[in-house]
Amino acid sequence: MTDAVRVKTRSAARQVSVSALICALSIITPQIFHLVGGQVAGNAFLPMHIPVLLGGFLLPPGAAMVCGALSPVLSFFLTGMPAMPRLIFMVLELGAYGFFASLFARKLRLPTFLSLVLSMLCGRAVYFLSAVAALRVLHLQIPGMSSAAAAVWAAVSTGVPGIILQLVLIPALVAALKKAGLISYDKRT
């Protein structure tokens, strides 16, 4: 086995391991929040978003997107949360969070905080566009969703504590992981 093949194999194994860890954290973290504070804590603190956004800083864009999209699906099958039809919107939104966090941080090399804020905005934009598509294009009747703008506003206003938590916690975790040498962006990532 050549050195190049070893490096590629090691990189792929790391990517699979990190993806599995992020998906597991995306299932466990909401359970902890719901156990401590009920559904209100889940809606307010957006616990599934935290590992998915962190995954964007740890994984290449494609893997981060798959991990983000897969997390709510796995959680749904294992725990029943998030409930339908919220699940569909979360698959798109969290996939976007992972993809854009990775794109901004790993590919475009933007600062951590800026990458985080931009990816959060992009994820909410995807949520808005998917709600527009569901309501106006497909003419679906979704309980609790009268308009795309109202849905996004409700998600943001309810999730302010989670947004603040993400803005504080994720840059600190990324900085700690960089300091420990667990995050380094090279030309292959």
CSV table of C-alpha atoms in Angstrom, one decimal:
chain,number,residue,atom,x,y,z
A,1,MET,CA,0.0,0.0,0.0
A,2,THR,CA,1.4,3.4,-1.0
A,3,ASP,CA,1.6,6.4,1.3
A,4,ALA,CA,-1.1,8.2,-0.8
A,5,VAL,CA,-3.5,5.3,-0.4
A,6,ARG,CA,-2.9,5.1,3.3
A,7,VAL,CA,-3.6,8.8,3.7
A,8,LYS,CA,-6.7,8.6,1.7
A,9,THR,CA,-7.9,5.5,3.6
A,10,ARG,CA,-7.2,7.2,6.9
A,11,SER,CA,-9.0,10.3,5.8
A,12,ALA,CA,-12.1,8.3,4.7
A,13,ALA,CA,-12.1,6.4,8.0
A,14,ARG,CA,-11.9,9.7,9.9
A,15,GLN,CA,-14.7,11.2,7.9
A,16,VAL,CA,-17.0,8.2,8.5
A,17,SER,CA,-16.1,8.2,12.2
A,18,VAL,CA,-16.8,11.9,12.6
A,19,SER,CA,-20.0,11.7,10.6
A,20,ALA,CA,-21.2,8.9,12.9
A,21,LEU,CA,-20.3,10.9,16.0
A,22,ILE,CA,-22.1,14.0,14.7
A,23,CYS,CA,-25.2,11.9,13.8
A,24,ALA,CA,-25.2,10.3,17.3
A,25,LEU,CA,-24.8,13.6,19.0
A,26,SER,CA,-27.6,15.0,16.9
A,27,ILE,CA,-29.9,12.3,18.3
A,28,ILE,CA,-28.7,12.3,21.9
A,29,THR,CA,-28.5,16.1,22.4
A,30,PRO,CA,-32.2,16.8,21.8
A,31,GLN,CA,-33.1,13.9,24.1
A,32,ILE,CA,-31.1,15.5,26.9
A,33,PHE,CA,-32.7,18.9,26.3
A,34,HIS,CA,-36.2,17.3,26.1
A,35,LEU,CA,-35.5,15.3,29.3
A,36,VAL,CA,-34.5,18.4,31.2
A,37,GLY,CA,-36.9,21.0,29.8
A,38,GLY,CA,-39.5,19.2,27.8
A,39,GLN,CA,-40.5,20.1,24.2
A,40,VAL,CA,-40.2,23.8,25.1
A,41,ALA,CA,-36.4,23.4,25.7
A,42,GLY,CA,-36.1,21.6,22.3
A,43,ASN,CA,-37.9,24.4,20.5
A,44,ALA,CA,-36.0,27.1,22.3
A,45,PHE,CA,-32.5,25.7,22.3
A,46,LEU,CA,-32.4,24.0,18.9
A,47,PRO,CA,-30.3,21.1,20.2
A,48,MET,CA,-30.0,19.2,16.9
A,49,HIS,CA,-28.6,22.2,15.2
A,50,ILE,CA,-25.5,22.4,17.5
A,51,PRO,CA,-23.8,19.1,16.4
A,52,VAL,CA,-24.8,19.6,12.8
A,53,LEU,CA,-23.3,23.0,12.6
A,54,LEU,CA,-20.2,21.7,14.4
A,55,GLY,CA,-20.0,18.9,11.8
A,56,GLY,CA,-19.7,21.6,9.1
A,57,PHE,CA,-16.4,22.6,10.6
A,58,LEU,CA,-15.2,19.0,10.9
A,59,LEU,CA,-16.3,17.5,7.6
A,60,PRO,CA,-16.0,18.4,3.9
A,61,PRO,CA,-19.2,20.1,2.5
A,62,GLY,CA,-20.8,17.0,0.9
A,63,ALA,CA,-20.3,14.8,4.0
A,64,ALA,CA,-21.5,17.7,6.3
A,65,MET,CA,-24.6,18.1,4.2
A,66,VAL,CA,-25.4,14.4,4.2
A,67,CYS,CA,-24.8,14.2,8.0
A,68,GLY,CA,-27.0,17.3,8.5
A,69,ALA,CA,-29.8,15.8,6.4
A,70,LEU,CA,-29.5,12.3,7.8
A,71,SER,CA,-29.5,13.4,11.5
A,72,PRO,CA,-33.3,14.3,11.7
A,73,VAL,CA,-34.2,11.2,9.7
A,74,LEU,CA,-32.3,8.9,12.1
A,75,SER,CA,-33.7,10.8,15.1
A,76,PHE,CA,-37.2,10.4,13.7
A,77,PHE,CA,-36.9,6.6,13.3
A,78,LEU,CA,-35.2,6.2,16.7
A,79,THR,CA,-37.1,8.6,18.8
A,80,GLY,CA,-40.1,9.9,16.8
A,81,MET,CA,-38.7,13.4,16.8
A,82,PRO,CA,-38.9,15.7,14.9
A,83,ALA,CA,-42.5,15.0,14.1
A,84,MET,CA,-43.9,15.1,10.6
A,85,PRO,CA,-44.1,17.5,8.7
A,86,ARG,CA,-41.4,19.4,10.5
A,87,LEU,CA,-39.0,16.5,9.7
A,88,ILE,CA,-39.0,17.3,6.0
A,89,PHE,CA,-38.1,20.9,6.6
A,90,MET,CA,-35.4,20.0,9.1
A,91,VAL,CA,-33.8,17.6,6.6
A,92,LEU,CA,-33.4,20.5,4.1
A,93,GLU,CA,-32.5,23.1,6.7
A,94,LEU,CA,-29.9,21.0,8.6
A,95,GLY,CA,-28.4,19.7,5.4
A,96,ALA,CA,-27.9,23.3,4.4
A,97,TYR,CA,-26.4,24.1,7.8
A,98,GLY,CA,-23.8,21.4,7.4
A,99,PHE,CA,-23.0,22.2,3.8
A,100,PHE,CA,-22.7,25.9,4.2
A,101,ALA,CA,-20.7,25.8,7.5
A,102,SER,CA,-18.2,23.5,5.8
A,103,LEU,CA,-18.2,25.6,2.5
A,104,PHE,CA,-17.5,28.9,4.3
A,105,ALA,CA,-15.0,27.6,6.9
A,106,ARG,CA,-13.2,24.8,5.0
A,107,LYS,CA,-13.3,25.9,1.4
A,108,LEU,CA,-13.6,29.7,1.5
A,109,ARG,CA,-11.5,29.9,4.8
A,110,LEU,CA,-13.8,32.5,6.4
A,111,PRO,CA,-13.4,33.1,10.1
A,112,THR,CA,-15.3,30.7,12.3
A,113,PHE,CA,-17.9,33.2,13.6
A,114,LEU,CA,-18.6,34.6,10.1
A,115,SER,CA,-18.9,31.1,8.7
A,116,LEU,CA,-21.3,30.2,11.5
A,117,VAL,CA,-23.5,33.2,11.0
A,118,LEU,CA,-23.6,32.9,7.2
A,119,SER,CA,-24.4,29.2,7.4
A,120,MET,CA,-27.2,29.9,9.9
A,121,LEU,CA,-28.7,32.5,7.5
A,122,CYS,CA,-28.3,30.1,4.6
A,123,GLY,CA,-30.1,27.3,6.5
A,124,ARG,CA,-33.0,29.6,7.4
A,125,ALA,CA,-33.2,30.7,3.7
A,126,VAL,CA,-33.5,27.1,2.7
A,127,TYR,CA,-36.2,26.6,5.3
A,128,PHE,CA,-38.0,29.6,3.9
A,129,LEU,CA,-37.7,28.5,0.3
A,130,SER,CA,-38.9,25.0,1.2
A,131,ALA,CA,-41.9,26.4,3.1
A,132,VAL,CA,-42.7,28.6,0.0
A,133,ALA,CA,-42.5,25.5,-2.2
A,134,ALA,CA,-44.7,23.5,0.1
A,135,LEU,CA,-47.3,26.2,0.6
A,136,ARG,CA,-47.4,28.0,-2.7
A,137,VAL,CA,-46.1,25.5,-5.3
A,138,LEU,CA,-47.4,22.3,-3.9
A,139,HIS,CA,-50.4,23.9,-2.2
A,140,LEU,CA,-50.0,21.8,0.9
A,141,GLN,CA,-52.0,22.5,4.1
A,142,ILE,CA,-49.4,22.3,6.9
A,143,PRO,CA,-50.8,22.7,10.5
A,144,GLY,CA,-49.2,25.7,12.2
A,145,MET,CA,-47.7,27.1,8.9
A,146,SER,CA,-49.8,29.9,7.5
A,147,SER,CA,-47.0,31.4,5.4
A,148,ALA,CA,-43.3,30.8,4.8
A,149,ALA,CA,-42.4,34.1,6.4
A,150,ALA,CA,-44.5,33.5,9.5
A,151,ALA,CA,-42.9,30.0,9.8
A,152,VAL,CA,-39.4,31.3,9.7
A,153,TRP,CA,-40.2,34.2,12.0
A,154,ALA,CA,-41.7,31.8,14.5
A,155,ALA,CA,-38.7,29.5,14.3
A,156,VAL,CA,-36.3,32.3,14.8
A,157,SER,CA,-38.2,34.1,17.6
A,158,THR,CA,-38.8,30.9,19.5
A,159,GLY,CA,-35.2,29.8,18.9
A,160,VAL,CA,-33.4,32.9,20.1
A,161,PRO,CA,-31.9,31.1,23.2
A,162,GLY,CA,-30.6,28.4,20.8
A,163,ILE,CA,-29.2,30.9,18.4
A,164,ILE,CA,-27.3,32.6,21.2
A,165,LEU,CA,-26.1,29.2,22.5
A,166,GLN,CA,-24.8,28.3,19.0
A,167,LEU,CA,-23.1,31.7,18.6
A,168,VAL,CA,-21.2,31.2,21.9
A,169,LEU,CA,-20.7,27.4,22.0
A,170,ILE,CA,-19.7,26.5,18.4
A,171,PRO,CA,-16.8,29.0,18.0
A,172,ALA,CA,-15.5,28.0,21.4
A,173,LEU,CA,-15.6,24.3,20.4
A,174,VAL,CA,-14.0,24.9,17.0
A,175,ALA,CA,-11.3,27.0,18.7
A,176,ALA,CA,-10.6,24.2,21.2
A,177,LEU,CA,-10.6,21.5,18.5
A,178,LYS,CA,-8.2,23.6,16.4
A,179,LYS,CA,-5.9,24.1,19.5
A,180,ALA,CA,-6.0,20.3,20.1
A,181,GLY,CA,-5.0,19.7,16.5
A,182,LEU,CA,-8.2,18.0,15.7
A,183,ILE,CA,-9.3,20.5,13.0
A,184,SER,CA,-6.9,21.6,10.3
A,185,TYR,CA,-8.0,22.6,6.9
A,186,ASP,CA,-5.7,21.5,4.1
A,187,LYS,CA,-6.2,21.6,0.3
A,188,ARG,CA,-8.1,18.2,0.3
A,189,THR,CA,-10.9,19.3,2.7
